[in-house]
PDB file of N, CA and C in Angstrom:
ATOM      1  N   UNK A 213    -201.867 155.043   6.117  1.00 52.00           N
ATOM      2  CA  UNK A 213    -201.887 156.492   6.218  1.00 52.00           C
ATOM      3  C   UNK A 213    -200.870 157.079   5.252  1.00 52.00           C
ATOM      4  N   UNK A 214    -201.488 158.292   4.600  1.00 58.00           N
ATOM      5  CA  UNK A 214    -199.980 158.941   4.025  1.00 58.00           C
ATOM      6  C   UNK A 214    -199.550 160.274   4.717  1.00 58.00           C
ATOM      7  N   UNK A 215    -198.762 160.505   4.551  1.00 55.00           N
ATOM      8  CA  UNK A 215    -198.087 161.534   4.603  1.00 55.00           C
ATOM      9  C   UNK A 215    -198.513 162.982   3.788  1.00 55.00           C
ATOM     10  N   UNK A 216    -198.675 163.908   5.060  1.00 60.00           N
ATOM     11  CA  UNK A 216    -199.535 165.648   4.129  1.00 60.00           C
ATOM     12  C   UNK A 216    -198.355 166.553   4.599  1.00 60.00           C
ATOM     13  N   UNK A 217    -198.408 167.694   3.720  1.00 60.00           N
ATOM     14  CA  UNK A 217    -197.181 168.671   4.099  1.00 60.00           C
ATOM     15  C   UNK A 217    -198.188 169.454   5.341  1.00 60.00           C
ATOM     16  N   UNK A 218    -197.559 169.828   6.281  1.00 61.00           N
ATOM     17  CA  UNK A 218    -197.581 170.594   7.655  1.00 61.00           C
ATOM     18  C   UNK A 218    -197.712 171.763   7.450  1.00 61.00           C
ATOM     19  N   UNK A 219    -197.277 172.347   6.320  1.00 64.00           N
ATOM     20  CA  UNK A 219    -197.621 174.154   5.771  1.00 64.00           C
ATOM     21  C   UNK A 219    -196.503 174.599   7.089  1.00 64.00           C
ATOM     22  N   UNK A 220    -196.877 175.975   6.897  1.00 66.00           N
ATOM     23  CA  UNK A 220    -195.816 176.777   7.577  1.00 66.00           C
ATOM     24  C   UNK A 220    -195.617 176.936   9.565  1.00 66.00           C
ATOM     25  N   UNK A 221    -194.292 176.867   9.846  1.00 66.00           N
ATOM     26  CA  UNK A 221    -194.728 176.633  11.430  1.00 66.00           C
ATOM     27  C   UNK A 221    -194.775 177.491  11.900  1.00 66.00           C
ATOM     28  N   UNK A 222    -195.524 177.604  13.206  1.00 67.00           N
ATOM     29  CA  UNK A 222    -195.929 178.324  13.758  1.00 67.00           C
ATOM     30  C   UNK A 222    -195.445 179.250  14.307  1.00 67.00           C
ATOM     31  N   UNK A 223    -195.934 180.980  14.460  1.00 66.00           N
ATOM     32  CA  UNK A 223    -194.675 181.166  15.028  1.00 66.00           C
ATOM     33  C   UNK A 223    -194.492 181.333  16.881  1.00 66.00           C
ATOM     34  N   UNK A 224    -193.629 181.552  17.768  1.00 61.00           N
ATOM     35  CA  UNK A 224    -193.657 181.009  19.138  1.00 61.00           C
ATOM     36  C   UNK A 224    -193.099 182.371  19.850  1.00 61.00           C
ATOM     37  N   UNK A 225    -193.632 182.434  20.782  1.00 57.00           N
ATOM     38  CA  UNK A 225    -192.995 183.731  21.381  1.00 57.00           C
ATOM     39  C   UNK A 225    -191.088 183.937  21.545  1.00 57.00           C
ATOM     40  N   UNK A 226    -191.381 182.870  22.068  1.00 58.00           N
ATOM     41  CA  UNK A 226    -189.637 182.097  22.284  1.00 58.00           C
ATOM     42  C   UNK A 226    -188.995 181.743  21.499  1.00 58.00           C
ATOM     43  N   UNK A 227    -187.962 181.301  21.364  1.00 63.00           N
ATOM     44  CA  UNK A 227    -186.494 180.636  20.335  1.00 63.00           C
ATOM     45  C   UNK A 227    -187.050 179.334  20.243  1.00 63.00           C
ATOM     46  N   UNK A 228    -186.985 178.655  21.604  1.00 78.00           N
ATOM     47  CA  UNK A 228    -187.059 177.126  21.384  1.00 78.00           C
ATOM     48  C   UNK A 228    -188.113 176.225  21.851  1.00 78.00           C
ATOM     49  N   UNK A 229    -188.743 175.690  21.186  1.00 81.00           N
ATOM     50  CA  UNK A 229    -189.914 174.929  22.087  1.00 81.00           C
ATOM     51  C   UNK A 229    -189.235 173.893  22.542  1.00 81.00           C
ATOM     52  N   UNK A 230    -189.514 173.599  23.964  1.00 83.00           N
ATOM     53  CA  UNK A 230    -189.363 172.469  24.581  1.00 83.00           C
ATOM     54  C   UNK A 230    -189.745 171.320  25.090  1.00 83.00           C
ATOM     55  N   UNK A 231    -191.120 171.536  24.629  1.00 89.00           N
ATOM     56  CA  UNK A 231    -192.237 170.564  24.805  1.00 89.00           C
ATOM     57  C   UNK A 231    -193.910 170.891  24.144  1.00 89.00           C
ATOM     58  N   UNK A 232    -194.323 170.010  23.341  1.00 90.00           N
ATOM     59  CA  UNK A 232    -195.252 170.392  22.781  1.00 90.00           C
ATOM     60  C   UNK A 232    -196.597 169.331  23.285  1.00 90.00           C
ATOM     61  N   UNK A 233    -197.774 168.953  23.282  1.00 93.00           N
ATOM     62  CA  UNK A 233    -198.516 168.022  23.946  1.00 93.00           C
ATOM     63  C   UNK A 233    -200.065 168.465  23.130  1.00 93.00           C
ATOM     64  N   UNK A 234    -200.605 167.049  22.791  1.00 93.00           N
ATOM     65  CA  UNK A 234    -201.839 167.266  22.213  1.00 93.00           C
ATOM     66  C   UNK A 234    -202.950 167.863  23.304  1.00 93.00           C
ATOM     67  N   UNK A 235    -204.009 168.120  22.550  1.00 94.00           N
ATOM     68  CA  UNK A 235    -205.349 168.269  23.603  1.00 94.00           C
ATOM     69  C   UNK A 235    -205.906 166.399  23.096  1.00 94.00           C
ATOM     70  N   UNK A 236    -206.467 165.692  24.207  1.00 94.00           N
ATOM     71  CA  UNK A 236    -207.351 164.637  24.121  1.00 94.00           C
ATOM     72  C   UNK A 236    -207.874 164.306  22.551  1.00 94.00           C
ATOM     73  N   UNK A 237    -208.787 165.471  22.437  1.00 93.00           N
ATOM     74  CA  UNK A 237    -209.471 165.748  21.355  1.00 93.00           C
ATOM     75  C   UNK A 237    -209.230 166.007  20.248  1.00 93.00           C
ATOM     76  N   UNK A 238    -207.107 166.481  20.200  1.00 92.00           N
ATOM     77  CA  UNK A 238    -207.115 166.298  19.105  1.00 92.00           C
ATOM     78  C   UNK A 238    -207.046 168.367  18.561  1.00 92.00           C
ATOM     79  N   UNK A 239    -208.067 168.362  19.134  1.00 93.00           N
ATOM     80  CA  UNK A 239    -208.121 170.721  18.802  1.00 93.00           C
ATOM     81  C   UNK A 239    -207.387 171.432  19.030  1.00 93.00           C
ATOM     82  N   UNK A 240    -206.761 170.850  19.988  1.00 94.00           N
ATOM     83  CA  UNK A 240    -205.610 172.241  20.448  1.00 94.00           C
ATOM     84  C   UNK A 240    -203.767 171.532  20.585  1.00 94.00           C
ATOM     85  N   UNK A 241    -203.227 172.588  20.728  1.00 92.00           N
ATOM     86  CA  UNK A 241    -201.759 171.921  20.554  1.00 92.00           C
ATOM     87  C   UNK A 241    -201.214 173.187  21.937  1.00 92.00           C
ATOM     88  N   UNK A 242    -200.369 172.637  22.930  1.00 93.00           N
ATOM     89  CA  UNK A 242    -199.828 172.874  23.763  1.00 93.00           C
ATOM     90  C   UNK A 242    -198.758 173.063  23.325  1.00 93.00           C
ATOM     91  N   UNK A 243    -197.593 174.411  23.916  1.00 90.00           N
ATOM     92  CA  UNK A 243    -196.059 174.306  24.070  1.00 90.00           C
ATOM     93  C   UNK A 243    -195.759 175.145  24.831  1.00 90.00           C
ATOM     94  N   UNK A 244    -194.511 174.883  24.964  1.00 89.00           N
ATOM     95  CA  UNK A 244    -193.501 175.492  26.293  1.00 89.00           C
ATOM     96  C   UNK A 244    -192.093 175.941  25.683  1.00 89.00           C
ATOM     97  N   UNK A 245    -191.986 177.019  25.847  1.00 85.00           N
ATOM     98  CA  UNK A 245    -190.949 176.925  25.606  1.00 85.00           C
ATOM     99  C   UNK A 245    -189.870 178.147  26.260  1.00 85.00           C
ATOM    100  N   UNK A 246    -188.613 178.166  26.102  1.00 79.00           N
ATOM    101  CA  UNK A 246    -187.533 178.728  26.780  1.00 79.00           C
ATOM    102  C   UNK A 246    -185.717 178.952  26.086  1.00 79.00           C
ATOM    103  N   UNK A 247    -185.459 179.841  26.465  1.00 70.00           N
ATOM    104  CA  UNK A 247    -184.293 180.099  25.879  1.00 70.00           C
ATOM    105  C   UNK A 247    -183.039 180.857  26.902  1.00 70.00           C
ATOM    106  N   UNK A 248    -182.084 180.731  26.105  1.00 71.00           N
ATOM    107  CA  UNK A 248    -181.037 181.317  27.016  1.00 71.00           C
ATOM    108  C   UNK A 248    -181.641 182.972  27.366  1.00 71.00           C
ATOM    109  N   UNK A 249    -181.754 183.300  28.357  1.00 71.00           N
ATOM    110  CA  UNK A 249    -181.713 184.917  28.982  1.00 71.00           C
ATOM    111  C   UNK A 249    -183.391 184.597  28.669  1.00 71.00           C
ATOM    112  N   UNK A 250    -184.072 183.683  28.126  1.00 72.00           N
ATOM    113  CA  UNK A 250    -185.446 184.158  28.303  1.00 72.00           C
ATOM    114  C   UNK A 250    -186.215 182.845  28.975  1.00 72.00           C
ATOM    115  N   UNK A 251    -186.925 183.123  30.399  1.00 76.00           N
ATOM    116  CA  UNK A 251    -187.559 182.669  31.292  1.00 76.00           C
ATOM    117  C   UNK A 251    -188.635 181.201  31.012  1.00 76.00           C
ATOM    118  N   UNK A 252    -189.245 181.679  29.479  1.00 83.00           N
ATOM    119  CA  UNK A 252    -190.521 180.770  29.629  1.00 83.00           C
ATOM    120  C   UNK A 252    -191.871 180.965  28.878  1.00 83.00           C
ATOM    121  N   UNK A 253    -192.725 181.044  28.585  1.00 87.00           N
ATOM    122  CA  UNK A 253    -194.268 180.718  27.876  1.00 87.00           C
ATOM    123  C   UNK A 253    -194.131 179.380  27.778  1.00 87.00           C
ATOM    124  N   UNK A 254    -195.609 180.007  27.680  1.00 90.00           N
ATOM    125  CA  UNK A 254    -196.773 178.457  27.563  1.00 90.00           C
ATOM    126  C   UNK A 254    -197.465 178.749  26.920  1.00 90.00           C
ATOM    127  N   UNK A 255    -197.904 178.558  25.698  1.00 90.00           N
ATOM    128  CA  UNK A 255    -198.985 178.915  24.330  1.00 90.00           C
ATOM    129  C   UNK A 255    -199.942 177.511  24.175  1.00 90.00           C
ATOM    130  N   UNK A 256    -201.116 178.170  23.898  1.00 93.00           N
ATOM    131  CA  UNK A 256    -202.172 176.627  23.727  1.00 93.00           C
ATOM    132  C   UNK A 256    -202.708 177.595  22.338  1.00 93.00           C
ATOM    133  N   UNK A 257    -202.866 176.684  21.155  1.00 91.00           N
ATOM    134  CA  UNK A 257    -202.782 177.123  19.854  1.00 91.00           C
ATOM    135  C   UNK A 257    -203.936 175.764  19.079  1.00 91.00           C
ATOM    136  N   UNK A 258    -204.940 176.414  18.491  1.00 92.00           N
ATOM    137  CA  UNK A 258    -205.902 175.603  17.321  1.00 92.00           C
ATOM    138  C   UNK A 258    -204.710 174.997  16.483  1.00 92.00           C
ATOM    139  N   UNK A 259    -205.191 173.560  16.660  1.00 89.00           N
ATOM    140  CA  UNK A 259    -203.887 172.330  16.181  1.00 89.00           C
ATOM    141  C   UNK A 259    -204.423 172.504  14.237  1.00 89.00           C
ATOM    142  N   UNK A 260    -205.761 173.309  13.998  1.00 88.00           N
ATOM    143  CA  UNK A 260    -206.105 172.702  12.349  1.00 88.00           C
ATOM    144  C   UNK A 260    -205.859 174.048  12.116  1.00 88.00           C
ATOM    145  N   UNK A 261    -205.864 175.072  12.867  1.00 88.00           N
ATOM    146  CA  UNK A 261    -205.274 176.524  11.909  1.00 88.00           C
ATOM    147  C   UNK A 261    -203.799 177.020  12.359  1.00 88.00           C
ATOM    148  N   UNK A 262    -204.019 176.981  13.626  1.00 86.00           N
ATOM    149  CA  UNK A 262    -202.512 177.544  14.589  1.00 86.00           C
ATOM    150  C   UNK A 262    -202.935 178.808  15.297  1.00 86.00           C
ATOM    151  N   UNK A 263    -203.675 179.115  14.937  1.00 90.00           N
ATOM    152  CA  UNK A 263    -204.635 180.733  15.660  1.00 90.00           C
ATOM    153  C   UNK A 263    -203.795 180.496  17.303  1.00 90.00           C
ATOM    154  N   UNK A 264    -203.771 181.384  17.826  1.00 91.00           N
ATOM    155  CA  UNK A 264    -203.049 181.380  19.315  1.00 91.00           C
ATOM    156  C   UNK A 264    -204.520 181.674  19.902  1.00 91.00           C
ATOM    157  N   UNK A 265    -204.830 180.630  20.752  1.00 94.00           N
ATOM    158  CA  UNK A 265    -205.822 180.795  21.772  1.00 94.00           C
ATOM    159  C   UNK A 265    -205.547 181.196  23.178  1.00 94.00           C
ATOM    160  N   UNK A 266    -204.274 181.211  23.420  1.00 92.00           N
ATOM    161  CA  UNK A 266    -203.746 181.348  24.783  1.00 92.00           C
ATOM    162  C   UNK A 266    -202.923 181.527  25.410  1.00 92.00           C
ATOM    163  N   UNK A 267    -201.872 182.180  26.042  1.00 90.00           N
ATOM    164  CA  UNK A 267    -200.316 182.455  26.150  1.00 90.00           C
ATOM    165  C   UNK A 267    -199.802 183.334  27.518  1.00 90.00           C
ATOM    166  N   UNK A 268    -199.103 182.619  27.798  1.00 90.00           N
ATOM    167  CA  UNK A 268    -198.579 183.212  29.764  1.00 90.00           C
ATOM    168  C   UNK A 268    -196.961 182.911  29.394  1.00 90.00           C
ATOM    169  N   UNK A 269    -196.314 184.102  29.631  1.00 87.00           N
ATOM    170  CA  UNK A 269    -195.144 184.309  30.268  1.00 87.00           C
ATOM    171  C   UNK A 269    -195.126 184.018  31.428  1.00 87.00           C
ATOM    172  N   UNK A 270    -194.239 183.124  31.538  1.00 86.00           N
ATOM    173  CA  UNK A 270    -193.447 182.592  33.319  1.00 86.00           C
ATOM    174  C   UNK A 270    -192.356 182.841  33.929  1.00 86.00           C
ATOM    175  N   UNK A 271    -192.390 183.322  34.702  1.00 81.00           N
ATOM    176  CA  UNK A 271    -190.959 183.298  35.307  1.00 81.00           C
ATOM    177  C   UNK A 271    -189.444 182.786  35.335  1.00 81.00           C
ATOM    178  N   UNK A 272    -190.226 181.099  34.655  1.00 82.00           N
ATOM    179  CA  UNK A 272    -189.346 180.383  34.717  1.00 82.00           C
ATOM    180  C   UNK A 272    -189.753 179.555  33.821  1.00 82.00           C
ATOM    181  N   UNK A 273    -188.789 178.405  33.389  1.00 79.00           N
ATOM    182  CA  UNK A 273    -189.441 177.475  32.549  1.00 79.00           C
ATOM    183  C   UNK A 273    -190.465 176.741  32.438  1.00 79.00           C
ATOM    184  N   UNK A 274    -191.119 176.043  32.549  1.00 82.00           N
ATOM    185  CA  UNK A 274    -192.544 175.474  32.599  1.00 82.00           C
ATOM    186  C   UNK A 274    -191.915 173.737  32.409  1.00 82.00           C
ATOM    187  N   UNK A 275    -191.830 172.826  33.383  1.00 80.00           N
ATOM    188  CA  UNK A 275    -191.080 171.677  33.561  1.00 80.00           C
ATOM    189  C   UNK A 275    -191.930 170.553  32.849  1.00 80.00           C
ATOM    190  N   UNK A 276    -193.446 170.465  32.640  1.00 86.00           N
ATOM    191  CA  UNK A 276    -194.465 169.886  31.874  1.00 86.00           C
ATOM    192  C   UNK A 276    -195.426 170.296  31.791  1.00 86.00           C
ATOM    193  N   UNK A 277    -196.528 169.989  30.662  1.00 91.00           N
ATOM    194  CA  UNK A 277    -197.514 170.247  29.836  1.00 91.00           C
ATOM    195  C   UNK A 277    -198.204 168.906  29.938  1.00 91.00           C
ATOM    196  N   UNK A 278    -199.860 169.300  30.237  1.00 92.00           N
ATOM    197  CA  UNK A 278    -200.728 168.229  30.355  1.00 92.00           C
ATOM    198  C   UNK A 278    -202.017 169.268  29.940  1.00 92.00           C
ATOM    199  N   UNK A 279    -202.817 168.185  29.899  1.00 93.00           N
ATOM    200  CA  UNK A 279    -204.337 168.677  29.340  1.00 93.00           C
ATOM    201  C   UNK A 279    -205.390 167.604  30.191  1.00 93.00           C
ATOM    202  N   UNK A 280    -206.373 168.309  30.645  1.00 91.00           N
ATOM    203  CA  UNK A 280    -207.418 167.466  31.691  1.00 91.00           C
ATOM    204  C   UNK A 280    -207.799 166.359  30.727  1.00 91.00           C
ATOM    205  N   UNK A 281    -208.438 164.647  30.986  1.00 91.00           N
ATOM    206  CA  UNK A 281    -209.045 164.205  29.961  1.00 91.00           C
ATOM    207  C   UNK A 281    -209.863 165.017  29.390  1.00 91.00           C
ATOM    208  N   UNK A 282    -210.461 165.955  29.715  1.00 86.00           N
ATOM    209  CA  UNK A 282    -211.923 166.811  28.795  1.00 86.00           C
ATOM    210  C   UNK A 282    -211.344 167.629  28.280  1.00 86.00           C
ATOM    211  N   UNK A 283    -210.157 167.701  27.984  1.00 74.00           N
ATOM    212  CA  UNK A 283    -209.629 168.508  26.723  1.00 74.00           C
ATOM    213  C   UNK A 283    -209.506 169.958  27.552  1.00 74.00           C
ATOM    214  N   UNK A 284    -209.111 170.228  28.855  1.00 71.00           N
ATOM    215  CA  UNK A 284    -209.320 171.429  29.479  1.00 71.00           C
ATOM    216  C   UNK A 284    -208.470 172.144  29.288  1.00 71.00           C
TER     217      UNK A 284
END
């Protein structure tokens, strides 16, 4: 395998991601993330463009990230 440049990162509601997690399939990219004075999101984002497909503010931090086997 070689090595491709990643292009520009993404950007995140939050300061810091704290956990990021594939979809099964490979399509989507999971994260969590949290910062001092700020609570929490959870963003599920197209892993080949970065488009934001999805995003919840939490209360609180979000402790893990999983995806159903069917890529749910």
């Amino acid at each position: 395998a070689t090595a491709q440049e990643a292009g520009a990162p993404w950007p995140h509601a939050l300061p810091e991601v704290r956990q990021a997690v594939c979809s099964p399939d490979g399509r989507l990219v999971a994260t969590a993330s949290h910062g001092e004075g700020h609570p929490g999101a959870v963003e599920v984002r197209d892993a080949a463009s970065g488009a934001l497909r999805w995003r919840e503010a939490l209360g609180t931090r979000a402790e893990s990230l999983a995806f159903s086997p069917d890529s749910k």
